[in-house]
Amino acid sequence: MLIQLKNSNNANILAIIFQNMKLFSDNVNISFTEEQMHIQCMDSGHVSIMELYIGNDWFDVYRMSETAPNLTIGVNSNILSKILGTREKMQDIEIECDDEPDNLTIRYSSDDKSVFDKTFTIPLIDLDVEIMEIPEIEYEAEFSLPSATYASLMAQLKLFGDTMDIDCSEETIMIHSTSIEAGTMTTEIGIDELNEFAIDEGEELKLSFSLNHLYNVAQFHKLSQEIELKFKQNYPAQLIYNLGGENATLRFYIAPKISDEE
């Protein structure tokens, strides 16, 4: 298996993803087929799922061996994060391994001779993790925010509590965070201020989510100018970054908090 990224924007996107995967799982499986690269991982508390799909046309080179057209490798996401942290933004990325690999090789290179090329070889691990089949859901409310705005909002809400309460109606979106020590932060998002907003007619949603998990999603905000959020009562929220192209998306699923009254 050999993949290469010479497109600096896409190389930076992959670097951000690999650097932040450790927020969701210490070890992950990366699956390669002739059509795409796929990663799915769940946090230790089984509250959130991260799922990445990138089609082969997103890469400058994407080549699978004829003897191993499908390949799954297990990696330590903390080691991967360290490796991606050494990359300069102008460096190309090359990832390679054998058909029956024990190690993964990652190379960085650049035409700029003041930046030294780097090669890393890391041991692979065996992970017995089944891929979860996530059903398609008809969401009741959907809207988009600038990713930087979302990241800033999550950081601010986290200062005032560990839970985000969100109320959605046809007129407005109200977001709250409360703690005994810090008090309450409330943000009102007017529907007219959003680029996209849709909600079922007459619907009013009241949901609560862990701010730690929403904040972790915000660490990927540089991937895309916008983040799409989807909600349905008593179902996990879905948050989506489009990575450029129809076949390149990073999705997060976050289970809602259930109150003692339910």
Tab-separated table of C-alpha atoms in Angstrom:
chain	number	residue	atom	x	y	z
A	1	MET	CA	0.000	0.000	0.000
A	2	LEU	CA	1.281	3.444	-0.925
A	3	ILE	CA	-0.455	6.807	-0.589
A	4	GLN	CA	0.988	10.249	-1.246
A	5	LEU	CA	-0.265	13.767	-0.652
A	6	LYS	CA	1.491	16.555	-2.535
A	7	ASN	CA	-1.512	18.893	-2.362
A	8	SER	CA	-0.577	21.066	0.623
A	9	ASN	CA	-4.179	21.717	1.672
A	10	ASN	CA	-5.060	18.012	1.743
A	11	ALA	CA	-1.772	17.125	3.422
A	12	ASN	CA	-2.530	19.662	6.168
A	13	ILE	CA	-6.037	18.227	6.561
A	14	LEU	CA	-4.726	14.683	7.020
A	15	ALA	CA	-2.143	15.972	9.497
A	16	ILE	CA	-4.823	17.693	11.612
A	17	ILE	CA	-6.949	14.532	11.658
A	18	PHE	CA	-4.085	12.247	12.660
A	19	GLN	CA	-2.858	14.701	15.293
A	20	ASN	CA	-6.260	14.862	17.013
A	21	MET	CA	-7.460	11.247	16.768
A	22	LYS	CA	-5.952	10.621	20.205
A	23	LEU	CA	-8.814	12.677	21.680
A	24	PHE	CA	-11.142	9.785	20.844
A	25	SER	CA	-9.075	6.624	21.140
A	26	ASP	CA	-5.525	5.592	22.051
A	27	ASN	CA	-5.478	2.918	19.329
A	28	VAL	CA	-7.286	2.895	15.989
A	29	ASN	CA	-7.696	0.688	12.951
A	30	ILE	CA	-7.139	2.306	9.554
A	31	SER	CA	-8.768	0.397	6.698
A	32	PHE	CA	-7.706	0.749	3.077
A	33	THR	CA	-9.631	-0.582	0.099
A	34	GLU	CA	-9.165	0.152	-3.574
A	35	GLU	CA	-11.872	2.813	-3.274
A	36	GLN	CA	-11.161	4.602	0.007
A	37	MET	CA	-9.483	5.008	3.366
A	38	HIS	CA	-11.763	4.527	6.386
A	39	ILE	CA	-11.315	5.069	10.125
A	40	GLN	CA	-13.895	4.509	12.836
A	41	CYS	CA	-13.135	4.826	16.536
A	42	MET	CA	-15.080	5.273	19.765
A	43	ASP	CA	-14.075	6.992	22.981
A	44	SER	CA	-13.531	4.891	26.106
A	45	GLY	CA	-16.831	6.023	27.631
A	46	HIS	CA	-18.781	4.931	24.531
A	47	VAL	CA	-20.296	8.414	24.216
A	48	SER	CA	-18.821	9.550	20.888
A	49	ILE	CA	-17.768	8.008	17.587
A	50	MET	CA	-15.387	9.504	15.039
A	51	GLU	CA	-15.721	8.250	11.464
A	52	LEU	CA	-13.548	9.260	8.525
A	53	TYR	CA	-14.140	8.458	4.861
A	54	ILE	CA	-11.672	9.642	2.202
A	55	GLY	CA	-12.026	8.476	-1.408
A	56	ASN	CA	-8.969	7.411	-3.402
A	57	ASP	CA	-9.285	10.426	-5.755
A	58	TRP	CA	-8.571	12.785	-2.833
A	59	PHE	CA	-4.934	11.571	-2.760
A	60	ASP	CA	-2.258	12.365	-5.340
A	61	VAL	CA	-1.190	8.721	-5.276
A	62	TYR	CA	-3.353	5.919	-3.881
A	63	ARG	CA	-2.116	2.455	-4.736
A	64	MET	CA	-3.075	-0.904	-3.292
A	65	SER	CA	-1.224	-4.135	-3.994
A	66	GLU	CA	-2.893	-6.671	-6.298
A	67	THR	CA	-2.285	-9.320	-3.645
A	68	ALA	CA	-3.719	-7.148	-0.840
A	69	PRO	CA	-6.459	-4.895	-2.282
A	70	ASN	CA	-7.998	-4.617	1.212
A	71	LEU	CA	-5.787	-3.886	4.182
A	72	THR	CA	-6.467	-2.935	7.819
A	73	ILE	CA	-3.682	-1.759	10.101
A	74	GLY	CA	-3.758	-0.919	13.810
A	75	VAL	CA	-1.814	2.109	15.033
A	76	ASN	CA	-1.282	3.917	18.308
A	77	SER	CA	-2.890	7.320	17.810
A	78	ASN	CA	-0.618	9.004	20.376
A	79	ILE	CA	2.485	7.963	18.423
A	80	LEU	CA	0.827	9.036	15.186
A	81	SER	CA	0.043	12.423	16.734
A	82	LYS	CA	3.689	12.917	17.709
A	83	ILE	CA	4.847	12.080	14.199
A	84	LEU	CA	2.398	14.490	12.572
A	85	GLY	CA	3.472	17.148	15.054
A	86	THR	CA	6.975	17.138	13.513
A	87	ARG	CA	5.729	17.891	9.994
A	88	GLU	CA	6.312	21.302	8.431
A	89	LYS	CA	3.288	22.656	6.565
A	90	MET	CA	5.029	22.667	3.184
A	91	GLN	CA	6.076	19.010	3.399
A	92	ASP	CA	4.448	16.271	1.323
A	93	ILE	CA	3.221	13.143	3.092
A	94	GLU	CA	3.905	9.575	1.985
A	95	ILE	CA	2.530	6.546	3.847
A	96	GLU	CA	3.600	3.015	2.943
A	97	CYS	CA	3.451	-0.542	4.247
A	98	ASP	CA	3.831	-4.113	2.980
A	99	ASP	CA	0.994	-6.517	2.159
A	100	GLU	CA	1.467	-8.313	5.495
A	101	PRO	CA	2.901	-5.453	7.493
A	102	ASP	CA	4.541	-5.327	10.894
A	103	ASN	CA	5.472	-1.664	10.511
A	104	LEU	CA	4.157	1.518	8.920
A	105	THR	CA	6.489	3.981	7.215
A	106	ILE	CA	5.680	7.699	7.049
A	107	ARG	CA	7.872	10.103	5.075
A	108	TYR	CA	7.893	13.896	4.829
A	109	SER	CA	9.623	15.666	1.958
A	110	SER	CA	9.795	19.140	0.449
A	111	ASP	CA	11.469	21.018	-2.398
A	112	ASP	CA	12.549	23.570	0.191
A	113	LYS	CA	16.068	22.403	1.061
A	114	SER	CA	16.079	24.413	4.286
A	115	VAL	CA	13.497	21.921	5.581
A	116	PHE	CA	14.939	18.461	6.162
A	117	ASP	CA	13.142	15.340	4.964
A	118	LYS	CA	12.024	12.931	7.679
A	119	THR	CA	11.221	9.209	7.760
A	120	PHE	CA	9.428	7.392	10.570
A	121	THR	CA	8.854	3.671	11.051
A	122	ILE	CA	6.320	2.656	13.693
A	123	PRO	CA	5.214	-0.798	14.827
A	124	LEU	CA	1.658	-1.845	14.045
A	125	ILE	CA	-0.666	-3.421	16.581
A	126	ASP	CA	-3.419	-6.021	16.345
A	127	LEU	CA	-6.800	-4.573	17.299
A	128	ASP	CA	-9.880	-6.758	17.537
A	129	VAL	CA	-12.451	-4.021	16.879
A	130	GLU	CA	-15.649	-4.498	14.920
A	131	ILE	CA	-16.936	-1.750	12.654
A	132	MET	CA	-20.270	-0.431	13.895
A	133	GLU	CA	-23.046	-0.139	11.344
A	134	ILE	CA	-24.476	3.349	11.884
A	135	PRO	CA	-28.022	3.605	10.512
A	136	GLU	CA	-29.230	6.529	8.445
A	137	ILE	CA	-31.459	8.817	10.524
A	138	GLU	CA	-34.004	11.431	9.481
A	139	TYR	CA	-32.926	14.320	11.688
A	140	GLU	CA	-35.449	16.824	13.028
A	141	ALA	CA	-33.181	19.887	13.008
A	142	GLU	CA	-30.103	20.681	10.919
A	143	PHE	CA	-27.957	23.796	10.641
A	144	SER	CA	-24.447	24.950	9.729
A	145	LEU	CA	-22.040	27.238	11.564
A	146	PRO	CA	-18.620	28.645	10.646
A	147	SER	CA	-16.170	26.159	12.156
A	148	ALA	CA	-14.172	28.872	13.925
A	149	THR	CA	-17.375	30.203	15.498
A	150	TYR	CA	-18.305	26.725	16.700
A	151	ALA	CA	-14.833	26.197	18.202
A	152	SER	CA	-14.913	29.539	20.008
A	153	LEU	CA	-18.428	28.912	21.330
A	154	MET	CA	-17.569	25.450	22.689
A	155	ALA	CA	-14.468	26.807	24.451
A	156	GLN	CA	-16.515	29.575	26.074
A	157	LEU	CA	-19.372	27.278	27.142
A	158	LYS	CA	-16.877	24.850	28.673
A	159	LEU	CA	-15.779	27.596	31.081
A	160	PHE	CA	-19.222	27.555	32.682
A	161	GLY	CA	-20.064	23.872	32.926
A	162	ASP	CA	-19.660	20.381	31.542
A	163	THR	CA	-23.040	20.127	29.779
A	164	MET	CA	-24.465	22.007	26.799
A	165	ASP	CA	-28.256	22.304	26.739
A	166	ILE	CA	-29.681	23.197	23.349
A	167	ASP	CA	-33.250	24.261	22.546
A	168	CYS	CA	-34.220	24.390	18.863
A	169	SER	CA	-37.432	25.821	17.437
A	170	GLU	CA	-38.534	27.365	14.151
A	171	GLU	CA	-37.681	30.831	15.507
A	172	THR	CA	-34.377	30.455	17.341
A	173	ILE	CA	-31.650	28.246	18.779
A	174	MET	CA	-30.814	28.721	22.459
A	175	ILE	CA	-27.648	27.226	23.953
A	176	HIS	CA	-26.886	27.106	27.687
A	177	SER	CA	-24.091	25.993	29.971
A	178	THR	CA	-24.478	26.134	33.774
A	179	SER	CA	-22.550	25.261	36.919
A	180	ILE	CA	-23.010	26.173	40.595
A	181	GLU	CA	-19.509	27.636	40.788
A	182	ALA	CA	-19.375	29.634	37.535
A	183	GLY	CA	-23.004	30.534	36.877
A	184	THR	CA	-24.707	30.393	33.492
A	185	MET	CA	-23.793	31.264	29.915
A	186	THR	CA	-26.615	31.575	27.391
A	187	THR	CA	-26.204	32.127	23.657
A	188	GLU	CA	-29.051	32.848	21.259
A	189	ILE	CA	-28.498	32.032	17.597
A	190	GLY	CA	-31.014	33.716	15.331
A	191	ILE	CA	-32.210	31.627	12.410
A	192	ASP	CA	-31.529	34.491	10.004
A	193	GLU	CA	-27.874	34.486	11.099
A	194	LEU	CA	-27.325	30.943	9.806
A	195	ASN	CA	-26.326	30.012	6.255
A	196	GLU	CA	-28.457	26.862	6.468
A	197	PHE	CA	-31.237	25.880	8.858
A	198	ALA	CA	-34.004	23.293	8.653
A	199	ILE	CA	-36.361	21.967	11.310
A	200	ASP	CA	-39.520	19.889	11.122
A	201	GLU	CA	-42.606	22.089	11.148
A	202	GLY	CA	-43.814	22.772	14.684
A	203	GLU	CA	-40.865	20.888	16.212
A	204	GLU	CA	-39.217	21.995	19.454
A	205	LEU	CA	-36.127	20.080	20.549
A	206	LYS	CA	-34.542	20.114	23.995
A	207	LEU	CA	-31.292	18.139	24.216
A	208	SER	CA	-28.200	17.972	26.415
A	209	PHE	CA	-24.673	16.891	25.476
A	210	SER	CA	-21.261	16.557	27.105
A	211	LEU	CA	-19.230	19.684	26.449
A	212	ASN	CA	-15.990	17.708	26.688
A	213	HIS	CA	-16.957	15.705	23.606
A	214	LEU	CA	-18.281	18.739	21.716
A	215	TYR	CA	-15.058	20.574	22.570
A	216	ASN	CA	-12.980	17.667	21.216
A	217	VAL	CA	-14.862	17.915	17.916
A	218	ALA	CA	-13.985	21.618	17.840
A	219	GLN	CA	-10.263	20.765	17.817
A	220	PHE	CA	-10.728	19.752	14.158
A	221	HIS	CA	-12.209	23.147	13.176
A	222	LYS	CA	-9.367	24.042	10.786
A	223	LEU	CA	-10.423	21.192	8.482
A	224	SER	CA	-13.283	23.143	6.933
A	225	GLN	CA	-14.823	26.601	6.926
A	226	GLU	CA	-18.154	25.212	8.129
A	227	ILE	CA	-19.416	22.498	10.422
A	228	GLU	CA	-22.835	20.908	9.962
A	229	LEU	CA	-24.852	19.911	13.034
A	230	LYS	CA	-27.834	17.537	13.041
A	231	PHE	CA	-30.175	16.790	15.940
A	232	LYS	CA	-33.051	14.451	16.732
A	233	GLN	CA	-34.737	14.001	20.101
A	234	ASN	CA	-33.243	11.061	22.075
A	235	TYR	CA	-30.758	10.248	19.295
A	236	PRO	CA	-27.029	10.970	18.939
A	237	ALA	CA	-26.163	14.295	17.353
A	238	GLN	CA	-24.151	14.216	14.147
A	239	LEU	CA	-21.446	16.802	13.406
A	240	ILE	CA	-19.825	16.876	9.974
A	241	TYR	CA	-16.738	18.466	8.432
A	242	ASN	CA	-16.559	18.330	4.623
A	243	LEU	CA	-12.929	17.777	3.633
A	244	GLY	CA	-13.301	18.951	0.054
A	245	GLY	CA	-15.108	16.693	-2.394
A	246	GLU	CA	-18.064	14.360	-2.281
A	247	ASN	CA	-16.040	11.413	-0.992
A	248	ALA	CA	-14.155	13.044	1.881
A	249	THR	CA	-15.959	13.646	5.172
A	250	LEU	CA	-15.210	13.502	8.878
A	251	ARG	CA	-18.282	12.725	11.009
A	252	PHE	CA	-18.819	12.631	14.740
A	253	TYR	CA	-21.723	11.050	16.595
A	254	ILE	CA	-22.317	12.161	20.184
A	255	ALA	CA	-24.895	10.501	22.416
A	256	PRO	CA	-27.202	12.858	24.333
A	257	LYS	CA	-27.248	13.051	28.107
A	258	ILE	CA	-30.367	11.512	29.631
A	259	SER	CA	-31.861	13.384	32.571
A	260	ASP	CA	-33.017	11.584	35.713
A	261	GLU	CA	-36.603	12.510	34.832
A	262	GLU	CA	-36.576	10.438	31.597
